[in-house]
Tab-separated table of C-alpha atoms (C1' of nucleotides) and ligand atoms in Angstrom:
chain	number	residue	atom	x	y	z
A	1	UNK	CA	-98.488	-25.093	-4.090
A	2	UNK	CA	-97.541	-25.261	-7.397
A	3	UNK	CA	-95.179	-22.170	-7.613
A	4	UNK	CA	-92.662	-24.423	-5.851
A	5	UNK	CA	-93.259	-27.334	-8.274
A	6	UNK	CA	-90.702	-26.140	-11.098
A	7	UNK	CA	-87.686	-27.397	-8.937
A	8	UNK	CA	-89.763	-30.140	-7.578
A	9	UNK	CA	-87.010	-32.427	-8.824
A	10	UNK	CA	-85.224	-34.706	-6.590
A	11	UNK	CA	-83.388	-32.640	-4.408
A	12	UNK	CA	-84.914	-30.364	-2.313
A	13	UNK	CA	-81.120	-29.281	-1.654
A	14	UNK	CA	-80.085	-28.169	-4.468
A	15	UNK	CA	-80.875	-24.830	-5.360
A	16	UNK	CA	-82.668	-23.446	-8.625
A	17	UNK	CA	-80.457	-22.453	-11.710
A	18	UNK	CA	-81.605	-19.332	-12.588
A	19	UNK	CA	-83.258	-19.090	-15.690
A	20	UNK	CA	-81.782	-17.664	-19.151
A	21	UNK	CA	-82.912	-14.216	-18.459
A	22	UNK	CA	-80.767	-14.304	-15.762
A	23	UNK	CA	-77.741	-14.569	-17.166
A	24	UNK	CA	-78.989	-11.781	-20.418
A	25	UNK	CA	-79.719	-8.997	-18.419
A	26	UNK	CA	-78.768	-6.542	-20.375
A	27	UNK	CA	-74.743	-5.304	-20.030
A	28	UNK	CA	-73.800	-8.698	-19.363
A	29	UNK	CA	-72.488	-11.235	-22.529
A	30	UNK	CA	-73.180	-14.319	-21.932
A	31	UNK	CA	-70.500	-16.741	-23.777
A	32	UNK	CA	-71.644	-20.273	-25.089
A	33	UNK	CA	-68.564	-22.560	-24.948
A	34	UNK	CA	-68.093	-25.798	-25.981
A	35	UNK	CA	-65.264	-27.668	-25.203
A	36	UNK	CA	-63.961	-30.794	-26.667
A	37	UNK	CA	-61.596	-32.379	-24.397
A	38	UNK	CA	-59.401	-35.181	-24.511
A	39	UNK	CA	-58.271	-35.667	-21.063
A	40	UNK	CA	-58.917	-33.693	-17.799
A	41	UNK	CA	-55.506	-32.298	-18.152
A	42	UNK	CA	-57.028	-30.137	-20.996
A	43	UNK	CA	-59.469	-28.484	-18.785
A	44	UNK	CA	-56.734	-28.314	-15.910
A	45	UNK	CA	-54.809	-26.079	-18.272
A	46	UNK	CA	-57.226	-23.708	-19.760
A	47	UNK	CA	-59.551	-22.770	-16.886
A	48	UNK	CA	-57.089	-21.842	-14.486
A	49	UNK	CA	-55.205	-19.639	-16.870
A	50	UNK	CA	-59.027	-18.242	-17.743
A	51	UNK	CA	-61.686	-18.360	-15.501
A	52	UNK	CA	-60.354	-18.631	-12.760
A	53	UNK	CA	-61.261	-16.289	-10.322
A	54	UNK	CA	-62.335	-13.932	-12.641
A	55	UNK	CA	-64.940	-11.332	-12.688
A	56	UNK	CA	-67.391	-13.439	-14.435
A	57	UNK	CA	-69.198	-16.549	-13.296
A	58	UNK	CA	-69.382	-20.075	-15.199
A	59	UNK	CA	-71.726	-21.882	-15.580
A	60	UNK	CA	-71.295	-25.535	-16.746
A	61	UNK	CA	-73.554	-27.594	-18.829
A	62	UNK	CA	-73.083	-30.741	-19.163
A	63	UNK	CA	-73.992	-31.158	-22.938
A	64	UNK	CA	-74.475	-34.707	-23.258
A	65	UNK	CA	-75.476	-35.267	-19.758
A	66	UNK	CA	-77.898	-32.533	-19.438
A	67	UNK	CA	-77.327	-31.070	-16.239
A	68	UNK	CA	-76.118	-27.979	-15.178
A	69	UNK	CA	-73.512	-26.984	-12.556
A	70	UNK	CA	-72.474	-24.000	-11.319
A	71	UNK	CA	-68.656	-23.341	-11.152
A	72	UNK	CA	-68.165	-20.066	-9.788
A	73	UNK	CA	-66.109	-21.216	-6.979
A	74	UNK	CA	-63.061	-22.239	-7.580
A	75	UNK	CA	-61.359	-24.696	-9.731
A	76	UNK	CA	-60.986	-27.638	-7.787
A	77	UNK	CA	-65.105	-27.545	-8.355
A	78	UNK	CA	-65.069	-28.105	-11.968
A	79	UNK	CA	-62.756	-31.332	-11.040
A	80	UNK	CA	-65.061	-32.742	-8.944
A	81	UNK	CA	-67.432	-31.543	-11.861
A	82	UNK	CA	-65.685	-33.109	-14.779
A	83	UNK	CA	-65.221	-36.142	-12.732
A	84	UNK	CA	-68.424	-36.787	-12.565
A	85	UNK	CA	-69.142	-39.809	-15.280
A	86	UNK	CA	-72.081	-38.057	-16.838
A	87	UNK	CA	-69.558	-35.773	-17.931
A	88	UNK	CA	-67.571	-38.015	-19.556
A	89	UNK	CA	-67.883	-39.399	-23.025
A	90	UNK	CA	-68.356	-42.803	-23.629
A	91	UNK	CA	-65.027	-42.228	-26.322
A	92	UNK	CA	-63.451	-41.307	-23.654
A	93	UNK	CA	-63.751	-37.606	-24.458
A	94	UNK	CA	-64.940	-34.814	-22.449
A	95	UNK	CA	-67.349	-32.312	-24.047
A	96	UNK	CA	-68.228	-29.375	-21.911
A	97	UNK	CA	-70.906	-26.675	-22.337
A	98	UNK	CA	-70.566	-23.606	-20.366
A	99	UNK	CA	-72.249	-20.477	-19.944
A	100	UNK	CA	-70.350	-17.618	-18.843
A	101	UNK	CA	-71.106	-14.228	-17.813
A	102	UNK	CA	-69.273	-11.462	-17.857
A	103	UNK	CA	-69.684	-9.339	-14.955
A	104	UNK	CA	-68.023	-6.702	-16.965
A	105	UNK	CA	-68.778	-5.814	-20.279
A	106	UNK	CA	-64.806	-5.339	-20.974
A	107	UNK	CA	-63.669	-8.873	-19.821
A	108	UNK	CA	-65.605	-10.153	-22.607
A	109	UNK	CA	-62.371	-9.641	-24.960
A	110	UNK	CA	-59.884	-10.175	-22.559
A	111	UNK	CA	-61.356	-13.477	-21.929
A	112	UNK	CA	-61.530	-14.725	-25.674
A	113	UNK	CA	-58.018	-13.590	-26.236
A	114	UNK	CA	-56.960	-15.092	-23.121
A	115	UNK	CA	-58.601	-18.939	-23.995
A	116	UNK	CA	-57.624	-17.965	-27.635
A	117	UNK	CA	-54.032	-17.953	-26.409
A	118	UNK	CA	-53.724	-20.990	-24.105
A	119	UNK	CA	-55.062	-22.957	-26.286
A	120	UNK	CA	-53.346	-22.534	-29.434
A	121	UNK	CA	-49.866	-22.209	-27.245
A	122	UNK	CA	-51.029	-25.440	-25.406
A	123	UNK	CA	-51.243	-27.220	-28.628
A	124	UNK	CA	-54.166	-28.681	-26.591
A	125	UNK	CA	-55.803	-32.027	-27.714
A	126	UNK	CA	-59.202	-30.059	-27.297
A	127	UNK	CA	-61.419	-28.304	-29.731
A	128	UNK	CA	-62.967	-25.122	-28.698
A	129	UNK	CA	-65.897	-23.531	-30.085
A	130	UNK	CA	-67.224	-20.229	-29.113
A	131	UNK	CA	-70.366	-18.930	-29.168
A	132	UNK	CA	-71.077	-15.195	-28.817
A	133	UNK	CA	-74.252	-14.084	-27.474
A	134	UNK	CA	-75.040	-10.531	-27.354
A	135	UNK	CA	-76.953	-9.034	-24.106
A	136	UNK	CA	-79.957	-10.305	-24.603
A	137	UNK	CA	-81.267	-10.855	-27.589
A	138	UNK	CA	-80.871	-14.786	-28.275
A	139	UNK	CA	-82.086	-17.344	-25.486
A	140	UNK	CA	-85.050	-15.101	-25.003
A	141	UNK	CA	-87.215	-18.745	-25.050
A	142	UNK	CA	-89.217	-20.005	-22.300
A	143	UNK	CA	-87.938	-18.722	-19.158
A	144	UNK	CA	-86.039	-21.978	-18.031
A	145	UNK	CA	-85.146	-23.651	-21.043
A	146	UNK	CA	-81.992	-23.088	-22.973
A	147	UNK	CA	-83.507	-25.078	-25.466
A	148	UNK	CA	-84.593	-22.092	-27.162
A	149	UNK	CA	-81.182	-21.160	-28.543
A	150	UNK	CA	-82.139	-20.533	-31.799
A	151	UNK	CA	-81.003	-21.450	-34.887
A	152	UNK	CA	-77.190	-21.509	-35.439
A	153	UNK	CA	-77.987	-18.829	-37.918
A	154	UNK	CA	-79.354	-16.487	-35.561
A	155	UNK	CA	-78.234	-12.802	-35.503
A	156	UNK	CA	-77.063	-13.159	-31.367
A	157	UNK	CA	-74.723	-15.834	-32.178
A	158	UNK	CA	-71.596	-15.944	-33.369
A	159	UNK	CA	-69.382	-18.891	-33.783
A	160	UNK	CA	-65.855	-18.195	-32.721
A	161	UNK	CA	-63.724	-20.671	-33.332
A	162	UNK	CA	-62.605	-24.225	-33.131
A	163	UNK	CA	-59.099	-25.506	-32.739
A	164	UNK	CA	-57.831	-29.133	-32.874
A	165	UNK	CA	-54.771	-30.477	-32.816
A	166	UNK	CA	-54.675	-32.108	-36.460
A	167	UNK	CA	-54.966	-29.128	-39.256
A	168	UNK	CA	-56.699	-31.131	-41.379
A	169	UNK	CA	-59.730	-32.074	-38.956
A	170	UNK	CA	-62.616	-30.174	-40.066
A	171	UNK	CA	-64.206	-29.772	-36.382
A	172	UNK	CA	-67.610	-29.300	-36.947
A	173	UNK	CA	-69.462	-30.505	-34.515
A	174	UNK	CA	-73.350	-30.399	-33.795
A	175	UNK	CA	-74.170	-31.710	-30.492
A	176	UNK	CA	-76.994	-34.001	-30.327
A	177	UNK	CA	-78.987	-34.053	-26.926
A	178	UNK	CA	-78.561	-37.205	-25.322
A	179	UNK	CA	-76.317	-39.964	-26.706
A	180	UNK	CA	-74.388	-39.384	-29.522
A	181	UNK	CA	-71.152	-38.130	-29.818
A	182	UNK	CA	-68.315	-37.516	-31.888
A	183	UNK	CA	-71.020	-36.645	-34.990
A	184	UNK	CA	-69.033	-35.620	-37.884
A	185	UNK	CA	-65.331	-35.351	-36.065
A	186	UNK	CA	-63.202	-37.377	-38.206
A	187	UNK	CA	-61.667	-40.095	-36.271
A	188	UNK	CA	-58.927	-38.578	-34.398
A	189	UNK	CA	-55.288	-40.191	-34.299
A	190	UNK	CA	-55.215	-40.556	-30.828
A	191	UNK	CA	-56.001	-43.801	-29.754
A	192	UNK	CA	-54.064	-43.894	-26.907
A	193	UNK	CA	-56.449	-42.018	-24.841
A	194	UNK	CA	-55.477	-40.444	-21.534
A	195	UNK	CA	-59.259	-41.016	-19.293
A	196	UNK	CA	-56.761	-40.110	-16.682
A	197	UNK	CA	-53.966	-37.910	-16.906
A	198	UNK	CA	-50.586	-39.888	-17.307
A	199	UNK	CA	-48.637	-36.488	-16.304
A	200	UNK	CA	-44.909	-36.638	-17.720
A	201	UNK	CA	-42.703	-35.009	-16.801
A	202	UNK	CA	-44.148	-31.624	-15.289
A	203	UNK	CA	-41.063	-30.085	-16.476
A	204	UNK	CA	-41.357	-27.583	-19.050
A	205	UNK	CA	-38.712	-27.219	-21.950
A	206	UNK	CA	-36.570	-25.609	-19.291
A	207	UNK	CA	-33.370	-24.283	-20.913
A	208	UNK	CA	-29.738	-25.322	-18.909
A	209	UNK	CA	-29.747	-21.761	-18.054
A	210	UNK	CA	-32.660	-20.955	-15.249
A	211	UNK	CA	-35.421	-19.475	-16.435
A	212	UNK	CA	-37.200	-18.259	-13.757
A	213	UNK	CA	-40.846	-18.114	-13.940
A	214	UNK	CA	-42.144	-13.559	-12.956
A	215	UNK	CA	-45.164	-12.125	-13.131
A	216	UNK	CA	-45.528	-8.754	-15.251
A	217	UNK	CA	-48.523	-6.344	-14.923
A	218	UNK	CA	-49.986	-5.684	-17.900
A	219	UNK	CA	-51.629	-2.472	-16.960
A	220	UNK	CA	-50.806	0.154	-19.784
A	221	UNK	CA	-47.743	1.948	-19.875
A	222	UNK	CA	-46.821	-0.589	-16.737
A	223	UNK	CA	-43.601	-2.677	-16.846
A	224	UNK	CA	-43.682	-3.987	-13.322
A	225	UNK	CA	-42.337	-7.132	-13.224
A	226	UNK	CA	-42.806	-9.120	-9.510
A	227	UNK	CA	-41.250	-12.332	-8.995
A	228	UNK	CA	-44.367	-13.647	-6.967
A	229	UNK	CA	-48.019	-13.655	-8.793
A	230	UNK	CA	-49.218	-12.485	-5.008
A	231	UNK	CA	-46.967	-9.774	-5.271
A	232	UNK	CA	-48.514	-8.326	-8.388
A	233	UNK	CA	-51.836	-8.899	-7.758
A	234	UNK	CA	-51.197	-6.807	-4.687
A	235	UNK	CA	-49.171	-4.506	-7.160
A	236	UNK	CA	-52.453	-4.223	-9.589
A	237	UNK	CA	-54.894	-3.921	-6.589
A	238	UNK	CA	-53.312	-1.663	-5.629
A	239	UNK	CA	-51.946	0.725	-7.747
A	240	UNK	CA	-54.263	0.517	-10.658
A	241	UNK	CA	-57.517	-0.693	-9.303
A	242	UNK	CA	-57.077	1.671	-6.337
A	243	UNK	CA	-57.824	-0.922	-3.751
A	244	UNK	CA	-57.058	-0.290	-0.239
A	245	UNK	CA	-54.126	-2.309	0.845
A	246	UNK	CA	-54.612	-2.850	4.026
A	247	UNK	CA	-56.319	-6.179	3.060
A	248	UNK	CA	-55.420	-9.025	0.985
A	249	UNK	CA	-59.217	-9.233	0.122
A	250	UNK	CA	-59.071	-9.834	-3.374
A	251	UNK	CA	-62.068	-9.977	-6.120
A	252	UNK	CA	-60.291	-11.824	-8.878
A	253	UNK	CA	-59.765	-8.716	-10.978
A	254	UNK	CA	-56.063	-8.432	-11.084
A	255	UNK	CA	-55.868	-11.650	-13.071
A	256	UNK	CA	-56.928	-10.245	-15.750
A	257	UNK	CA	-53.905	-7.410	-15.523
A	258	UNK	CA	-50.838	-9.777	-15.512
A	259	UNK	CA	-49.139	-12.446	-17.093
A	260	UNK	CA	-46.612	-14.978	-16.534
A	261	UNK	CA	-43.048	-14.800	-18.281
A	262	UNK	CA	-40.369	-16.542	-18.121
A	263	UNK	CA	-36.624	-14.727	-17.595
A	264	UNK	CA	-33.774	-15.630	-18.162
A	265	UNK	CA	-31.764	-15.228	-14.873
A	266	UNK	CA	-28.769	-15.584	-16.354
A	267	UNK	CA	-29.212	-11.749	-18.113
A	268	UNK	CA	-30.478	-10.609	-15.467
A	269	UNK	CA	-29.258	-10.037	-11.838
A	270	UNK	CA	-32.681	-11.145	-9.776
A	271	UNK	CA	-34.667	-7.735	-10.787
A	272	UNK	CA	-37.645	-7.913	-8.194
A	273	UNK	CA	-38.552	-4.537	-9.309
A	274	UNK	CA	-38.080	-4.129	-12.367
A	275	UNK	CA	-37.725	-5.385	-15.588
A	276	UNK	CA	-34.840	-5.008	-18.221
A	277	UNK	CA	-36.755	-3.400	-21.185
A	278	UNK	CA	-35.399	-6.482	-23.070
A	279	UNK	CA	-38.891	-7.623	-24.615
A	280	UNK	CA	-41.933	-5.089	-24.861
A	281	UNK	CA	-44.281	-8.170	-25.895
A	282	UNK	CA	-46.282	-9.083	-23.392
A	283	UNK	CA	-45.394	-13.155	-23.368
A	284	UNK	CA	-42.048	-13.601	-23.225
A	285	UNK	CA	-41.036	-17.069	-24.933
A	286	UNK	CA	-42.797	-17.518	-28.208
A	287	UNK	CA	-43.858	-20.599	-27.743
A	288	UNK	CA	-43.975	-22.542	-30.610
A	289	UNK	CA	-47.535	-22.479	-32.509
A	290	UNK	CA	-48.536	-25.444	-34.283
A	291	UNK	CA	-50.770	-24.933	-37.207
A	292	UNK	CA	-53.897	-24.617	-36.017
A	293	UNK	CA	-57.118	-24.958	-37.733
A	294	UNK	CA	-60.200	-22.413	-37.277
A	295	UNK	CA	-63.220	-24.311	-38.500
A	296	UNK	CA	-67.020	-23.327	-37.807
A	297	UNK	CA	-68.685	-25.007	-35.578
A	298	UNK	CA	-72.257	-24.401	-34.800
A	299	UNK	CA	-74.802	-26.588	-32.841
A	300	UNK	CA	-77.118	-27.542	-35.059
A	301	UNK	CA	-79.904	-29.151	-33.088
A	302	UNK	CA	-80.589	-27.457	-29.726
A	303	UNK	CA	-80.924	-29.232	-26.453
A	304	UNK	CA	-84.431	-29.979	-25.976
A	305	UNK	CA	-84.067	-30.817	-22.257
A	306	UNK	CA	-81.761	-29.446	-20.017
A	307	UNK	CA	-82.606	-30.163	-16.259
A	308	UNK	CA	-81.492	-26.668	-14.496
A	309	UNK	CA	-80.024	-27.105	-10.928
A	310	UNK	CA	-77.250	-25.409	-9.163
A	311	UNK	CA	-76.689	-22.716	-6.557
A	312	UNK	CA	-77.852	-19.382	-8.194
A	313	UNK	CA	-74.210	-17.527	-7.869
A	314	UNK	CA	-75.328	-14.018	-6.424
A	315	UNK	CA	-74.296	-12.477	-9.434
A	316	UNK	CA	-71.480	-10.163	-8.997
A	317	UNK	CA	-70.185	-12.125	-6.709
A	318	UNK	CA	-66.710	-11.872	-4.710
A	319	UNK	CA	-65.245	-15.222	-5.324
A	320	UNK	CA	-62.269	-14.785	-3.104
A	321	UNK	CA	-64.251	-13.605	-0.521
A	322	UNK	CA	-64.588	-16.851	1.163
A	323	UNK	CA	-61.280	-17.672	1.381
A	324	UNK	CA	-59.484	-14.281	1.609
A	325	UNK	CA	-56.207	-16.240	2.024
A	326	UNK	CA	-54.631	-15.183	-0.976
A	327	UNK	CA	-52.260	-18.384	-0.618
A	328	UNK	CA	-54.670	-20.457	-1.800
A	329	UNK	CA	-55.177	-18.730	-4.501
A	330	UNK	CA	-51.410	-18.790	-5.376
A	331	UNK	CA	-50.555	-22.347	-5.204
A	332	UNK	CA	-53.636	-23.117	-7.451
A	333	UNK	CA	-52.012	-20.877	-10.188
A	334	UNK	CA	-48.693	-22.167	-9.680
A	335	UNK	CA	-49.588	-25.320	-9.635
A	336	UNK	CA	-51.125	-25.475	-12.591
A	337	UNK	CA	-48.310	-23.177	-14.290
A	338	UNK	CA	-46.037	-25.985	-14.367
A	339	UNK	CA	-48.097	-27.930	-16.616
A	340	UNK	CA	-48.287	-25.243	-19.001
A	341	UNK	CA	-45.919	-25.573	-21.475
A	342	UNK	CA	-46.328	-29.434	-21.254
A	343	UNK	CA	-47.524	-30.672	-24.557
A	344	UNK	CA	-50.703	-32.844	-24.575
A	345	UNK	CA	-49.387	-36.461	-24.887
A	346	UNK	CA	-50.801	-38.331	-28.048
A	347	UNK	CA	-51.364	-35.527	-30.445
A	348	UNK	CA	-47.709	-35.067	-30.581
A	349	UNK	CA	-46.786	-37.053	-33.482
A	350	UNK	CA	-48.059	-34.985	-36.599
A	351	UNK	CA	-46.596	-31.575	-35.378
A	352	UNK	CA	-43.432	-30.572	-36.292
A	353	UNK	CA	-42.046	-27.269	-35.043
A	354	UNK	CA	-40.700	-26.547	-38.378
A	355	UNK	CA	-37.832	-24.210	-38.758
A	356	UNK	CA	-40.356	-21.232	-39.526
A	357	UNK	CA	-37.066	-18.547	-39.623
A	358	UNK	CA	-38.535	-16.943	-42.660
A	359	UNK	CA	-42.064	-16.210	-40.745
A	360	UNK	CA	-43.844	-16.119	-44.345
A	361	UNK	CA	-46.055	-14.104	-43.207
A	362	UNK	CA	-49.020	-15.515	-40.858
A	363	UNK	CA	-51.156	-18.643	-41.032
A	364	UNK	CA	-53.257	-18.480	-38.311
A	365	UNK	CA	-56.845	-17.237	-39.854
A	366	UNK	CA	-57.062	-13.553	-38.387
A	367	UNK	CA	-59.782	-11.883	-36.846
A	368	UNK	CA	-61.261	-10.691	-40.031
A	369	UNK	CA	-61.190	-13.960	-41.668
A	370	UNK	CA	-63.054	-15.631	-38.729
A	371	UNK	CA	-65.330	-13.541	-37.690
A	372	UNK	CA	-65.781	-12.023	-41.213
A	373	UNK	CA	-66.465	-8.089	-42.181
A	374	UNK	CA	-70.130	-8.288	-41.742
A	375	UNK	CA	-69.374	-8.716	-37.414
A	376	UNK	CA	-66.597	-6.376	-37.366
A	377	UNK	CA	-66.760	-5.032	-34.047
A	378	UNK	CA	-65.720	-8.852	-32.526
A	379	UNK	CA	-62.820	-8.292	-34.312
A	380	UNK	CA	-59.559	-7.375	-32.042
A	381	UNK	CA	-58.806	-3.933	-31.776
A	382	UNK	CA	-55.697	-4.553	-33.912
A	383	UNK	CA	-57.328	-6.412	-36.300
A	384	UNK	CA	-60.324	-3.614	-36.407
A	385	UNK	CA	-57.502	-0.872	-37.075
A	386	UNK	CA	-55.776	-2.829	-40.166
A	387	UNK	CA	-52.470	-3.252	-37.549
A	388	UNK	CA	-51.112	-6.737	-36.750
A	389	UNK	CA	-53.705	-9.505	-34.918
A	390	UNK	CA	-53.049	-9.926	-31.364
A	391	UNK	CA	-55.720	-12.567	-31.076
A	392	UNK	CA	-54.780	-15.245	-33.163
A	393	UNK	CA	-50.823	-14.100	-33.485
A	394	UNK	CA	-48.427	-16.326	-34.603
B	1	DT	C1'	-59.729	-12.114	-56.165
B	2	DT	C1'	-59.249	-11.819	-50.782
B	3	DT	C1'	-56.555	-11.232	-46.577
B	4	DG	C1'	-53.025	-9.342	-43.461
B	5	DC	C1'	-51.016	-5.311	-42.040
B	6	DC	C1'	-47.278	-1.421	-42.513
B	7	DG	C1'	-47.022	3.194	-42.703
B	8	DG	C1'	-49.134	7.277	-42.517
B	9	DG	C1'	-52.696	10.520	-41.161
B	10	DA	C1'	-56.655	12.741	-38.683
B	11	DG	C1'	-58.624	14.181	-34.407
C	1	DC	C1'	-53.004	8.337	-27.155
C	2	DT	C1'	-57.419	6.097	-30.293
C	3	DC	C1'	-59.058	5.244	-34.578
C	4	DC	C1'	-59.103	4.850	-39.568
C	5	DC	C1'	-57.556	3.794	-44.322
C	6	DG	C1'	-54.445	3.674	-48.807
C	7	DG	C1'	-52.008	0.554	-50.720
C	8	DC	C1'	-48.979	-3.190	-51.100
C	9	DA	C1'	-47.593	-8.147	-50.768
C	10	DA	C1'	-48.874	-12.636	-50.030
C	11	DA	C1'	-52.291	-16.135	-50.213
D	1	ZN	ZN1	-57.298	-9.972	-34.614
DNA sequence: TTTGCCGGGAG
DNA sequence: CTCCCGGCAAA
């Protein structure tokens, strides 16, 4: 029988990634990311605060090791996954390949800007490179082989972006298939490498006064601040996705429809309702942005062999529907919350907050610089409309 | 020159 | 509301 021999491969267990086509059906975007990583931690911070739970499924590729994993479960998977040594760089780096798609046309955006924004407020040690594919017009190769991306060039693809710690580092990276690593990165300071994460001290740059930690729906025209991220995901499920309440069932939605701030509860006399209309922004503390540098980064030479394997996700699959305790979901989030404002550990040294009182004006490279006039509609909607960036704010 | 975006306007 | 653009200031 040789229909069956395709996934002859070792394990009869593991189940078949589904081919390319799969994931560029058309309506669906599939997003190449690459992910340079210094230290787990990275990864800790930005997939929580992104994919998780989200209506869109990951896929991983291991891009050095060649393998592919699904992670459309939970986070705690892509640990075991990035444990995994053929994940890990022999530098001691972690580079990541993943293929996402978007269940929903619309979370597309809401994704970028999301990873866009916990990364540059992170001030992660991690370079990030995007690459756009629309529906289905790239990756249209041999059924099973992502090999076929095409060249870097290609109409489907779009490089998004690529952030590193050090301003000056022109990250431009082309990912070779099997061994090498690190091709044209310029040596990065940071020799003190974290393989494991030396946590410090979880606390944030807590203020004396308490700044307490609420969740606020970002649903238009909605204020609703909750104190608990459980209570606003039932708050969004709710009200604005019209779910029936009578369940906690939850399909990962609401995440996309509220934010973490921080209050001051010194100014404020434990509001569980509501919010004083101190701060329309969405985020409350600016965080402090370190310059960070937007390079191109493209692959250059495709993957010539990547061995598929995986569970083939149903598609638009519930993700929470195995565990409709939404408690687990919680303490995952808030877990991971704490870490957030932590800076990454070595690439301290060169950034200096710099008393920026003045704000000349932006730094950050904006939508239209990036992505450039001739692919104007991946440009924010701000950005599109000649108003103020919201993707790469500053 | 290009880029970011305020203010204003049309629908 | 959404969407677009003239025009200015800064890069
Ligand atoms: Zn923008």
């Amino acid at each position: 029988m040789s229909s069956n021999s395709i996934h002859t491969v070792h394990d009869s267990t593991v189940p078949v990634f589904p081919p390319i086509s799969y994931f560029l059906s058309p309506g669906f975007i599939v997003v190449l990311l690459c992910l340079t990583l210094t230290s787990l931690r990275d990864k800790r911070l930005i997939f929580p605060k992104t994919t998780c739970r989200t209506p869109m499924t990951l896929f991983s590729v291991g891009s050095f090791s060649s393998t592919l994993a699904p992670m459309d479960q939970s986070v705690i998977d892509s640990y075991e996954l990035i444990k995994s040594p053929t994940h890990t760089h022999p530098a001691g780096r972690l580079y990541l390949l993943f293929f996402i798609m978007f269940h929903h046309k619309a979370m597309q955006n809401t994704f970028c800007d999301k990873i866009f924004r916990v990364i540059s407020e992170l001030k992660l040690n991690s370079q990030i490179g995007c690459l756009l594919g629309y529906d289905s017009m790239v990756l249209t190769g041999p059924s099973l082989s992502p090999a076929a991306v095409p060249e870097p060039a290609s109409r489907g693809w779009k490089e998004v972006l690529s952030t590193s710690y050090s301003s000056s580092t022109s990250g431009n990276w082309s990912w070779d298939t099997s061994d090498q690593s690190v091709p044209s990165t310029p040596s990065p300071p940071l020799s003190n490498d974290s393989t494991h994460f030396p946590f410090v001290d979880p606390i944030p740059r807590k203020r004396k006064n308490s700044m307490k930690v609420m969740f606020k729906c970002l649903w238009k025209n909605c204020e609703k601040v909750l104190s608990t991220s459980s209570g606003i995901q039932r708050h969004i499920r709710t009200v604005h996705l019209g779910r029936n309440c009578d369940s906690d069932y939850s399909d990962g939605e609401e995440d996309f429809y509220y934010s973490e701030i921080e209050v001051n509860m010194d100014s404020l006399s434990e509001g569980l309702s509501s919010l004083t209309p101190t701060s329309p922004t969405t985020s409350g503390p600016p965080p402090i942005f370190p310059p960070v540098s937007l390079t191109a980064c493209l692959p250059r030479s495709e993957p010539s062999h990547i061995a598929m394997r995986g569970t083939p996700s149903h598609a638009p699959t519930l993700l929470s529907q195995s565990a409709p305790s939404t408690l687990c979901h919680i303490r995952t989030d808030h877990a991971y919350q704490h870490f957030l404002p932590v800076l990454s550990v070595p690439a301290m040294v060169g950034l200096c907050p710099k008393a920026t009182l003045l704000k000349p004006r932006g730094e950050a490279k904006k939508c239209r610089k990036v992505y450039g006039m001739e692919k104007r509609d991946m440009w924010c909607t701000a950005c599109r409309w000649k108003k103020a960036c919201q993707r790469f704010n500053d």
